[in-house]
PDB file of C-alpha atoms in Angstrom:
ATOM      1  CA  ASP A  20     -23.114 -63.829   3.116  1.00  0.00           C
ATOM      2  CA  ALA A  21     -25.098 -67.144   2.214  1.00  0.00           C
ATOM      3  CA  GLN A  22     -22.472 -68.306  -0.409  1.00  0.00           C
ATOM      4  CA  LYS A  23     -19.607 -67.934   2.010  1.00  0.00           C
ATOM      5  CA  VAL A  24     -21.920 -70.128   4.506  1.00  0.00           C
ATOM      6  CA  ARG A  25     -22.348 -72.670   1.919  1.00  0.00           C
ATOM      7  CA  LEU A  26     -18.558 -72.895   1.231  1.00  0.00           C
ATOM      8  CA  ASP A  27     -17.533 -72.837   4.732  1.00  0.00           C
ATOM      9  CA  TYR A  28     -20.100 -75.832   5.122  1.00  0.00           C
ATOM     10  CA  TRP A  29     -19.010 -77.921   2.475  1.00  0.00           C
ATOM     11  CA  LYS A  30     -15.486 -77.718   3.545  1.00  0.00           C
ATOM     12  CA  LYS A  31     -16.069 -78.575   6.910  1.00  0.00           C
ATOM     13  CA  PHE A  32     -18.436 -81.481   5.851  1.00  0.00           C
ATOM     14  CA  PRO A  33     -16.916 -82.476   2.336  1.00  0.00           C
ATOM     15  CA  LEU A  34     -19.615 -85.074   1.959  1.00  0.00           C
ATOM     16  CA  TRP A  35     -21.173 -83.726  -1.378  1.00  0.00           C
ATOM     17  CA  GLY A  36     -17.476 -82.621  -2.651  1.00  0.00           C
ATOM     18  CA  LYS A  37     -14.033 -81.487  -1.644  1.00  0.00           C
ATOM     19  CA  ASN A  38     -14.836 -77.814  -3.304  1.00  0.00           C
ATOM     20  CA  GLU A  39     -16.995 -75.624  -4.754  1.00  0.00           C
ATOM     21  CA  GLY A  40     -16.371 -76.818  -8.295  1.00  0.00           C
ATOM     22  CA  GLU A  41     -16.676 -80.331  -7.069  1.00  0.00           C
ATOM     23  CA  VAL A  42     -19.959 -79.998  -5.430  1.00  0.00           C
ATOM     24  CA  THR A  43     -21.588 -78.243  -8.413  1.00  0.00           C
ATOM     25  CA  ALA A  44     -20.433 -81.078 -10.969  1.00  0.00           C
ATOM     26  CA  ASN A  45     -21.917 -83.531  -8.674  1.00  0.00           C
ATOM     27  CA  LEU A  46     -24.992 -81.730  -8.396  1.00  0.00           C
ATOM     28  CA  SER A  47     -25.303 -81.304 -11.999  1.00  0.00           C
ATOM     29  CA  ALA A  48     -24.860 -84.823 -12.473  1.00  0.00           C
ATOM     30  CA  ALA A  49     -27.327 -85.829 -10.368  1.00  0.00           C
ATOM     31  CA  LEU A  50     -30.029 -83.807 -11.729  1.00  0.00           C
ATOM     32  CA  ALA A  51     -29.061 -83.975 -15.066  1.00  0.00           C
ATOM     33  CA  GLU A  52     -28.541 -88.243 -14.823  1.00  0.00           C
ATOM     34  CA  HIS A  53     -31.555 -89.137 -12.243  1.00  0.00           C
ATOM     35  CA  GLY A  54     -34.788 -87.171 -13.190  1.00  0.00           C
ATOM     36  CA  GLN A  55     -36.636 -90.375 -13.692  1.00  0.00           C
ATOM     37  CA  ASP A  56     -35.243 -91.404 -10.570  1.00  0.00           C
ATOM     38  CA  PHE A  57     -36.443 -88.331  -8.731  1.00  0.00           C
ATOM     39  CA  ARG A  58     -39.850 -88.855 -10.741  1.00  0.00           C
ATOM     40  CA  TRP A  59     -40.237 -92.306  -9.706  1.00  0.00           C
ATOM     41  CA  LEU A  60     -39.698 -91.042  -5.756  1.00  0.00           C
ATOM     42  CA  PHE A  61     -42.297 -88.148  -5.902  1.00  0.00           C
ATOM     43  CA  ASP A  62     -45.103 -90.533  -7.314  1.00  0.00           C
ATOM     44  CA  ARG A  63     -44.285 -93.220  -4.791  1.00  0.00           C
ATOM     45  CA  LEU A  64     -44.721 -90.552  -2.251  1.00  0.00           C
ATOM     46  CA  GLY A  65     -47.031 -90.845   0.579  1.00  0.00           C
ATOM     47  CA  ASP A  66     -48.544 -87.967   1.610  1.00  0.00           C
ATOM     48  CA  GLU A  67     -48.418 -84.146   0.029  1.00  0.00           C
ATOM     49  CA  GLN A  68     -45.856 -83.202   2.555  1.00  0.00           C
ATOM     50  CA  SER A  69     -43.153 -85.293   1.415  1.00  0.00           C
ATOM     51  CA  ARG A  70     -43.699 -84.309  -2.115  1.00  0.00           C
ATOM     52  CA  ARG A  71     -43.481 -80.831  -1.140  1.00  0.00           C
ATOM     53  CA  VAL A  72     -40.218 -81.198   0.807  1.00  0.00           C
ATOM     54  CA  LEU A  73     -38.976 -83.410  -2.397  1.00  0.00           C
ATOM     55  CA  THR A  74     -39.543 -80.393  -4.401  1.00  0.00           C
ATOM     56  CA  ALA A  75     -37.775 -77.863  -1.913  1.00  0.00           C
ATOM     57  CA  VAL A  76     -35.272 -79.971  -1.791  1.00  0.00           C
ATOM     58  CA  VAL A  77     -34.724 -80.063  -5.608  1.00  0.00           C
ATOM     59  CA  ARG A  78     -35.122 -76.204  -6.008  1.00  0.00           C
ATOM     60  CA  ASN A  79     -32.383 -75.734  -3.108  1.00  0.00           C
ATOM     61  CA  TRP A  80     -29.858 -77.602  -5.490  1.00  0.00           C
ATOM     62  CA  ARG A  81     -30.870 -76.031  -8.410  1.00  0.00           C
ATOM     63  CA  TYR A  82     -31.193 -72.446  -7.406  1.00  0.00           C
ATOM     64  CA  TYR A  83     -29.827 -72.575  -3.515  1.00  0.00           C
ATOM     65  CA  GLU A  84     -33.292 -71.217  -2.564  1.00  0.00           C
ATOM     66  CA  MET A  85     -33.688 -71.680   1.211  1.00  0.00           C
ATOM     67  CA  GLU A  86     -37.223 -70.280   1.513  1.00  0.00           C
ATOM     68  CA  PRO A  87     -39.072 -73.079  -0.026  1.00  0.00           C
ATOM     69  CA  LEU A  88     -37.360 -75.409   2.562  1.00  0.00           C
ATOM     70  CA  GLU A  89     -38.089 -73.356   5.506  1.00  0.00           C
ATOM     71  CA  ARG A  90     -41.794 -73.411   4.486  1.00  0.00           C
ATOM     72  CA  VAL A  91     -41.654 -77.289   4.529  1.00  0.00           C
ATOM     73  CA  ALA A  92     -39.639 -77.685   7.834  1.00  0.00           C
ATOM     74  CA  ASP A  93     -41.387 -80.107  10.370  1.00  0.00           C
ATOM     75  CA  ASN A  94     -40.956 -77.835  13.908  1.00  0.00           C
ATOM     76  CA  GLU A  95     -43.220 -80.149  15.807  1.00  0.00           C
ATOM     77  CA  ASN A  96     -41.610 -83.598  15.681  1.00  0.00           C
ATOM     78  CA  ASP A  97     -38.426 -84.709  16.563  1.00  0.00           C
ATOM     79  CA  ASP A  98     -35.924 -85.986  13.635  1.00  0.00           C
ATOM     80  CA  TYR A  99     -36.765 -89.651  12.857  1.00  0.00           C
ATOM     81  CA  PHE A 100     -39.835 -89.714  14.935  1.00  0.00           C
ATOM     82  CA  ASP A 101     -43.115 -88.182  13.315  1.00  0.00           C
ATOM     83  CA  ARG A 102     -45.926 -90.051  15.528  1.00  0.00           C
ATOM     84  CA  ALA A 103     -48.878 -89.424  13.065  1.00  0.00           C
ATOM     85  CA  LEU A 104     -46.453 -91.778  10.766  1.00  0.00           C
ATOM     86  CA  LEU A 105     -44.395 -93.960  12.924  1.00  0.00           C
ATOM     87  CA  HIS A 106     -46.202 -95.765  15.583  1.00  0.00           C
ATOM     88  CA  CYS A 107     -43.830 -97.726  18.387  1.00  0.00           C
ATOM     89  CA  ASP A 108     -45.020 -99.640  21.193  1.00  0.00           C
ATOM     90  CA  GLU A 109     -43.407-102.191  24.087  1.00  0.00           C
ATOM     91  CA  ASN A 110     -42.665-104.843  21.639  1.00  0.00           C
ATOM     92  CA  GLU A 111     -40.122-102.755  19.421  1.00  0.00           C
ATOM     93  CA  VAL A 112     -36.723-104.265  18.665  1.00  0.00           C
ATOM     94  CA  VAL A 113     -34.681-101.128  17.551  1.00  0.00           C
ATOM     95  CA  ALA A 114     -31.397-100.826  16.080  1.00  0.00           C
ATOM     96  CA  ASP A 115     -29.986 -97.569  16.038  1.00  0.00           C
ATOM     97  CA  LEU A 116     -27.289 -97.143  13.478  1.00  0.00           C
ATOM     98  CA  GLY A 117     -25.120 -93.669  14.286  1.00  0.00           C
ATOM     99  CA  ALA A 118     -26.301 -93.744  17.956  1.00  0.00           C
ATOM    100  CA  TYR A 119     -23.695 -90.567  18.609  1.00  0.00           C
ATOM    101  CA  VAL A 120     -24.553 -89.704  22.170  1.00  0.00           C
ATOM    102  CA  GLY A 121     -27.563 -91.195  22.407  1.00  0.00           C
ATOM    103  CA  ASP A 122     -29.372 -88.340  21.427  1.00  0.00           C
ATOM    104  CA  THR A 123     -31.747 -90.309  19.029  1.00  0.00           C
ATOM    105  CA  PHE A 124     -32.356 -92.974  22.062  1.00  0.00           C
ATOM    106  CA  LEU A 125     -33.421 -90.461  24.423  1.00  0.00           C
ATOM    107  CA  SER A 126     -35.587 -88.756  21.563  1.00  0.00           C
ATOM    108  CA  TYR A 127     -37.260 -92.121  21.529  1.00  0.00           C
ATOM    109  CA  VAL A 128     -37.879 -92.597  25.013  1.00  0.00           C
ATOM    110  CA  LYS A 129     -39.560 -89.111  25.109  1.00  0.00           C
ATOM    111  CA  ASN A 130     -41.820 -89.730  22.303  1.00  0.00           C
ATOM    112  CA  TYR A 131     -42.672 -93.224  22.862  1.00  0.00           C
ATOM    113  CA  GLY A 132     -41.893 -93.930  26.744  1.00  0.00           C
ATOM    114  CA  SER A 133     -39.480 -95.725  28.480  1.00  0.00           C
ATOM    115  CA  MET A 134     -41.432 -99.108  28.164  1.00  0.00           C
ATOM    116  CA  ALA A 135     -41.707 -98.591  24.495  1.00  0.00           C
ATOM    117  CA  TYR A 136     -39.311-101.440  23.344  1.00  0.00           C
ATOM    118  CA  ARG A 137     -38.388-105.135  23.927  1.00  0.00           C
ATOM    119  CA  ARG A 138     -34.589-104.355  23.414  1.00  0.00           C
ATOM    120  CA  TYR A 139     -32.603-101.140  21.779  1.00  0.00           C
ATOM    121  CA  TYR A 140     -29.397-101.762  20.025  1.00  0.00           C
ATOM    122  CA  CYS A 141     -26.639 -98.926  19.787  1.00  0.00           C
ATOM    123  CA  TYR A 142     -23.982 -98.750  17.266  1.00  0.00           C
ATOM    124  CA  GLU A 143     -21.696 -96.111  17.476  1.00  0.00           C
ATOM    125  CA  ILE A 144     -18.009 -95.829  16.191  1.00  0.00           C
ATOM    126  CA  THR A 145     -16.265 -92.931  17.991  1.00  0.00           C
ATOM    127  CA  LYS A 146     -14.898 -93.804  21.202  1.00  0.00           C
ATOM    128  CA  GLU A 147     -15.621 -90.236  22.585  1.00  0.00           C
ATOM    129  CA  SER A 148     -19.273 -90.418  21.519  1.00  0.00           C
ATOM    130  CA  PHE A 149     -19.675 -94.120  22.590  1.00  0.00           C
ATOM    131  CA  ASP A 150     -18.402 -93.118  26.351  1.00  0.00           C
ATOM    132  CA  VAL A 151     -21.229 -90.584  26.462  1.00  0.00           C
ATOM    133  CA  LEU A 152     -23.707 -93.129  24.825  1.00  0.00           C
ATOM    134  CA  ARG A 153     -22.583 -95.621  27.765  1.00  0.00           C
ATOM    135  CA  ARG A 154     -23.433 -93.172  30.371  1.00  0.00           C
ATOM    136  CA  VAL A 155     -26.418 -91.464  28.755  1.00  0.00           C
ATOM    137  CA  THR A 156     -28.008 -95.251  28.530  1.00  0.00           C
ATOM    138  CA  ALA A 157     -26.923 -96.361  31.929  1.00  0.00           C
ATOM    139  CA  ALA A 158     -30.006 -95.995  33.741  1.00  0.00           C
ATOM    140  CA  TYR A 159     -32.294 -97.747  31.007  1.00  0.00           C
ATOM    141  CA  PRO A 160     -32.714-101.463  30.667  1.00  0.00           C
ATOM    142  CA  ARG A 161     -32.825-103.931  27.710  1.00  0.00           C
ATOM    143  CA  VAL A 162     -30.263-101.336  25.891  1.00  0.00           C
ATOM    144  CA  VAL A 163     -27.272-103.070  23.963  1.00  0.00           C
ATOM    145  CA  LEU A 164     -24.412-101.029  23.083  1.00  0.00           C
ATOM    146  CA  ARG A 165     -22.208-101.833  20.360  1.00  0.00           C
ATOM    147  CA  ARG A 166     -18.808 -99.942  19.427  1.00  0.00           C
ATOM    148  CA  LYS A 167     -19.220-101.190  15.717  1.00  0.00           C
ATOM    149  CA  GLY A 168     -20.039 -99.801  12.453  1.00  0.00           C
ATOM    150  CA  ALA A 169     -22.648-101.336  10.319  1.00  0.00           C
ATOM    151  CA  GLY A 170     -21.926-102.157   6.351  1.00  0.00           C
ATOM    152  CA  ALA A 171     -22.629-104.590   3.583  1.00  0.00           C
ATOM    153  CA  ALA A 172     -19.754-107.074   4.747  1.00  0.00           C
ATOM    154  CA  PRO A 173     -17.650-107.799   7.528  1.00  0.00           C
ATOM    155  CA  GLY A 174     -14.559-105.561   7.644  1.00  0.00           C
ATOM    156  CA  VAL A 175     -12.210-103.073   9.840  1.00  0.00           C
ATOM    157  CA  MET A 176     -12.609 -99.278  10.044  1.00  0.00           C
ATOM    158  CA  LYS A 177      -9.501 -96.978  10.819  1.00  0.00           C
ATOM    159  CA  MET A 178     -10.590 -94.171  12.992  1.00  0.00           C
ATOM    160  CA  GLU A 179      -8.863 -90.742  11.728  1.00  0.00           C
ATOM    161  CA  THR A 180      -8.928 -87.988  14.251  1.00  0.00           C
ATOM    162  CA  GLY A 181      -8.065 -84.494  12.525  1.00  0.00           C
ATOM    163  CA  ALA A 182      -9.904 -80.809  12.531  1.00  0.00           C
ATOM    164  CA  ASP A 183     -13.190 -82.722  12.899  1.00  0.00           C
ATOM    165  CA  ALA A 184     -13.005 -85.498  15.430  1.00  0.00           C
ATOM    166  CA  SER A 185     -15.656 -86.977  13.551  1.00  0.00           C
ATOM    167  CA  ALA A 186     -13.775 -88.028  10.478  1.00  0.00           C
ATOM    168  CA  HIS A 187     -13.004 -91.420   9.659  1.00  0.00           C
ATOM    169  CA  GLY A 188     -11.578 -93.473   6.868  1.00  0.00           C
ATOM    170  CA  LEU A 189     -11.343 -97.247   6.158  1.00  0.00           C
ATOM    171  CA  ALA A 190      -8.475 -99.049   7.599  1.00  0.00           C
ATOM    172  CA  GLU A 191      -5.357 -99.768   4.908  1.00  0.00           C
ATOM    173  CA  ASN A 192      -3.189-100.802   7.709  1.00  0.00           C
ATOM    174  CA  THR A 193      -4.730-101.940  10.532  1.00  0.00           C
ATOM    175  CA  GLY A 194      -1.780-102.908  12.629  1.00  0.00           C
ATOM    176  CA  ALA A 195      -0.199 -99.562  12.815  1.00  0.00           C
ATOM    177  CA  ALA A 196       0.635 -98.925  16.277  1.00  0.00           C
ATOM    178  CA  GLY A 197      -1.998 -96.998  18.276  1.00  0.00           C
ATOM    179  CA  ALA A 198      -4.591 -97.283  15.382  1.00  0.00           C
ATOM    180  CA  ASP A 199      -8.358 -97.049  16.844  1.00  0.00           C
ATOM    181  CA  THR A 200     -10.078 -99.437  14.919  1.00  0.00           C
ATOM    182  CA  VAL A 201     -13.703-100.930  15.040  1.00  0.00           C
ATOM    183  CA  ASP A 202     -15.254-103.582  13.342  1.00  0.00           C
ATOM    184  CA  ILE A 203     -17.810-103.245  10.525  1.00  0.00           C
ATOM    185  CA  VAL A 204     -20.717-105.712  10.755  1.00  0.00           C
ATOM    186  CA  PRO A 205     -23.616-106.415   8.452  1.00  0.00           C
ATOM    187  CA  LEU A 206     -26.750-106.280  10.856  1.00  0.00           C
ATOM    188  CA  ASP A 207     -28.278-109.689   9.482  1.00  0.00           C
ATOM    189  CA  GLN A 208     -25.169-111.178  11.012  1.00  0.00           C
ATOM    190  CA  ASP A 209     -24.882-109.408  13.952  1.00  0.00           C
ATOM    191  CA  ILE A 210     -28.634-108.991  15.362  1.00  0.00           C
ATOM    192  CA  THR A 211     -30.103-112.535  14.996  1.00  0.00           C
ATOM    193  CA  GLU A 212     -33.753-111.481  16.547  1.00  0.00           C
ATOM    194  CA  PRO A 213     -36.024-110.195  14.533  1.00  0.00           C
ATOM    195  CA  LEU A 214     -36.063-106.205  14.372  1.00  0.00           C
ATOM    196  CA  THR A 215     -38.914-103.901  14.028  1.00  0.00           C
ATOM    197  CA  LEU A 216     -37.252-100.641  13.584  1.00  0.00           C
ATOM    198  CA  ILE A 217     -34.027 -99.655  11.938  1.00  0.00           C
ATOM    199  CA  LYS A 218     -32.796 -95.935  12.209  1.00  0.00           C
ATOM    200  CA  MET A 219     -29.428 -95.021  10.457  1.00  0.00           C
ATOM    201  CA  ASP A 220     -27.555 -91.691  10.256  1.00  0.00           C
ATOM    202  CA  ILE A 221     -24.303 -92.942   9.374  1.00  0.00           C
ATOM    203  CA  GLU A 222     -22.160 -90.088   7.181  1.00  0.00           C
ATOM    204  CA  GLY A 223     -22.941 -91.660   3.751  1.00  0.00           C
ATOM    205  CA  MET A 224     -22.766 -95.226   4.802  1.00  0.00           C
ATOM    206  CA  GLU A 225     -26.295 -95.718   4.639  1.00  0.00           C
ATOM    207  CA  GLN A 226     -26.421 -97.593   1.023  1.00  0.00           C
ATOM    208  CA  ALA A 227     -23.983-100.242   2.507  1.00  0.00           C
ATOM    209  CA  ALA A 228     -25.682-100.510   5.646  1.00  0.00           C
ATOM    210  CA  LEU A 229     -28.828-101.181   4.011  1.00  0.00           C
ATOM    211  CA  GLN A 230     -27.430-103.938   1.991  1.00  0.00           C
ATOM    212  CA  GLY A 231     -26.400-105.662   4.916  1.00  0.00           C
ATOM    213  CA  CYS A 232     -29.437-105.875   6.480  1.00  0.00           C
ATOM    214  CA  ALA A 233     -31.351-106.592   3.347  1.00  0.00           C
ATOM    215  CA  GLY A 234     -32.410-109.859   5.302  1.00  0.00           C
ATOM    216  CA  HIS A 235     -34.020-108.338   8.015  1.00  0.00           C
ATOM    217  CA  ILE A 236     -36.276-106.076   5.550  1.00  0.00           C
ATOM    218  CA  ARG A 237     -37.159-109.123   3.298  1.00  0.00           C
ATOM    219  CA  GLN A 238     -38.225-111.195   6.242  1.00  0.00           C
ATOM    220  CA  GLU A 239     -39.453-108.961   8.812  1.00  0.00           C
ATOM    221  CA  ARG A 240     -40.308-105.844   7.267  1.00  0.00           C
ATOM    222  CA  PRO A 241     -39.139-103.370  10.305  1.00  0.00           C
ATOM    223  CA  LYS A 242     -40.123 -99.810   9.983  1.00  0.00           C
ATOM    224  CA  LEU A 243     -37.032 -97.818   8.788  1.00  0.00           C
ATOM    225  CA  ALA A 244     -35.883 -93.996   9.621  1.00  0.00           C
ATOM    226  CA  LEU A 245     -33.080 -93.024   7.607  1.00  0.00           C
ATOM    227  CA  SER A 246     -30.981 -90.247   6.859  1.00  0.00           C
ATOM    228  CA  VAL A 247     -30.505 -89.224   3.044  1.00  0.00           C
ATOM    229  CA  TYR A 248     -28.901 -85.849   3.051  1.00  0.00           C
ATOM    230  CA  HIS A 249     -25.485 -87.092   2.906  1.00  0.00           C
ATOM    231  CA  ASN A 250     -24.855 -86.884  -0.870  1.00  0.00           C
ATOM    232  CA  PHE A 251     -26.853 -86.168  -3.875  1.00  0.00           C
ATOM    233  CA  GLU A 252     -27.917 -89.793  -4.485  1.00  0.00           C
ATOM    234  CA  ASP A 253     -29.447 -91.315  -1.359  1.00  0.00           C
ATOM    235  CA  ILE A 254     -32.750 -89.417  -1.234  1.00  0.00           C
ATOM    236  CA  TRP A 255     -34.054 -91.667  -4.262  1.00  0.00           C
ATOM    237  CA  LYS A 256     -31.318 -94.457  -3.859  1.00  0.00           C
ATOM    238  CA  LEU A 257     -32.125 -95.805  -0.658  1.00  0.00           C
ATOM    239  CA  PRO A 258     -35.936 -96.146  -1.382  1.00  0.00           C
ATOM    240  CA  ARG A 259     -34.980 -97.532  -4.798  1.00  0.00           C
ATOM    241  CA  MET A 260     -33.056-100.046  -2.811  1.00  0.00           C
ATOM    242  CA  ILE A 261     -36.009-101.120  -0.386  1.00  0.00           C
ATOM    243  CA  ASP A 262     -38.444-101.467  -3.314  1.00  0.00           C
ATOM    244  CA  GLU A 263     -36.007-103.935  -4.725  1.00  0.00           C
ATOM    245  CA  MET A 264     -36.047-106.097  -1.285  1.00  0.00           C
ATOM    246  CA  ALA A 265     -39.950-105.470  -0.399  1.00  0.00           C
ATOM    247  CA  PRO A 266     -42.002-103.642  -2.961  1.00  0.00           C
ATOM    248  CA  GLU A 267     -44.806-103.061  -0.524  1.00  0.00           C
ATOM    249  CA  TYR A 268     -42.946-100.125   1.425  1.00  0.00           C
ATOM    250  CA  ARG A 269     -44.401 -96.647   1.360  1.00  0.00           C
ATOM    251  CA  PHE A 270     -42.064 -93.926   1.625  1.00  0.00           C
ATOM    252  CA  TYR A 271     -42.451 -90.266   3.685  1.00  0.00           C
ATOM    253  CA  LEU A 272     -39.981 -87.434   3.479  1.00  0.00           C
ATOM    254  CA  ARG A 273     -39.478 -85.200   6.326  1.00  0.00           C
ATOM    255  CA  TYR A 274     -37.458 -82.048   6.560  1.00  0.00           C
ATOM    256  CA  HIS A 275     -35.987 -80.934   9.999  1.00  0.00           C
ATOM    257  CA  GLY A 276     -33.438 -77.675   9.378  1.00  0.00           C
ATOM    258  CA  GLY A 277     -30.411 -76.792   8.255  1.00  0.00           C
ATOM    259  CA  ASP A 278     -29.176 -73.313   7.994  1.00  0.00           C
ATOM    260  CA  ALA A 279     -26.879 -73.445   4.868  1.00  0.00           C
ATOM    261  CA  TRP A 280     -27.685 -76.461   3.090  1.00  0.00           C
ATOM    262  CA  PRO A 281     -30.869 -78.718   3.249  1.00  0.00           C
ATOM    263  CA  SER A 282     -29.486 -81.453   6.212  1.00  0.00           C
ATOM    264  CA  GLU A 283     -31.611 -83.315   8.427  1.00  0.00           C
ATOM    265  CA  ILE A 284     -33.845 -84.956   5.598  1.00  0.00           C
ATOM    266  CA  THR A 285     -35.470 -87.907   6.581  1.00  0.00           C
ATOM    267  CA  LEU A 286     -36.891 -90.987   4.751  1.00  0.00           C
ATOM    268  CA  LEU A 287     -39.457 -92.848   6.658  1.00  0.00           C
ATOM    269  CA  ALA A 288     -40.343 -96.216   5.140  1.00  0.00           C
ATOM    270  CA  LEU A 289     -42.933 -98.064   6.480  1.00  0.00           C
ATOM    271  CA  PRO A 290     -44.339-101.845   5.741  1.00  0.00           C
ATOM    272  CA  PRO A 291     -48.209-102.290   5.086  1.00  0.00           C
ATOM    273  CA  GLU A 292     -48.849-102.814   8.667  1.00  0.00           C
ATOM    274  CA  GLN A 293     -47.620 -99.622   9.913  1.00  0.00           C
ATOM    275  CA  ASN A 294     -49.506 -98.087   6.708  1.00  0.00           C
ATOM    276  CA  ASN A 295     -52.737 -99.380   7.970  1.00  0.00           C
ATOM    277  CA  LYS A 296     -52.532 -97.778  11.225  1.00  0.00           C
ATOM    278  CA  GLU A 297     -52.431 -94.013   9.432  1.00  0.00           C
ATOM    279  CA  GLY A 298     -56.290 -94.514   9.286  1.00  0.00           C
TER     280      GLY A 298
END
């Protein structure tokens, strides 16, 4: 039944809590303590579809209702790339954080064309995914691959493979024999040229990565396409952080599915010049 599907999902992906009790406690705290933050976001959202998405997500958290989410699902656009909102051309310099196996890159090319970027940076930490990413992007020019993670400050992450090969944790003993480690870098230090688009899907590390690219956001006002479903906070916290860096951004939410739980929720944060293109 639906409850068992949710329990199995939480067990496989313990991002919201390690068990049902912890998920419930975290969810209750999110709704009880951050009502003003949710209201702030509701008032700042740029269109009615975004407000419907936020309402449906909160209703799901509160009542476990899936029907409102199904009604607001975007079945016409790919994740991140609502072309009515997000306009890209040959001048784009893209940072794709959590590039996985190149699925977002291929989606970008499908939506905007293989000439619609000046440079495309791909960051991916998992070796198996990085190997596929290298093969997928090999035929395309101006793609820069970096097996690194994005964070608020320089560091090292130790990869811990288990039942879910995508699992990972911070390194405590990076000198351990056979340890598979990757560097964690702030984007402000790792990419020196101006950025026009930053995408993030990095399993709950989005807040740290956003701190690490605050310089790019303040100085260059890139378009932002961020996953905001990995916890009960990012959906309002990431817009708050962006607003503190550059208060003129406009925010949009899009929902792309999830049978057991509202996953694939994307925040599009667009600078003023991008907003003006909406007509």
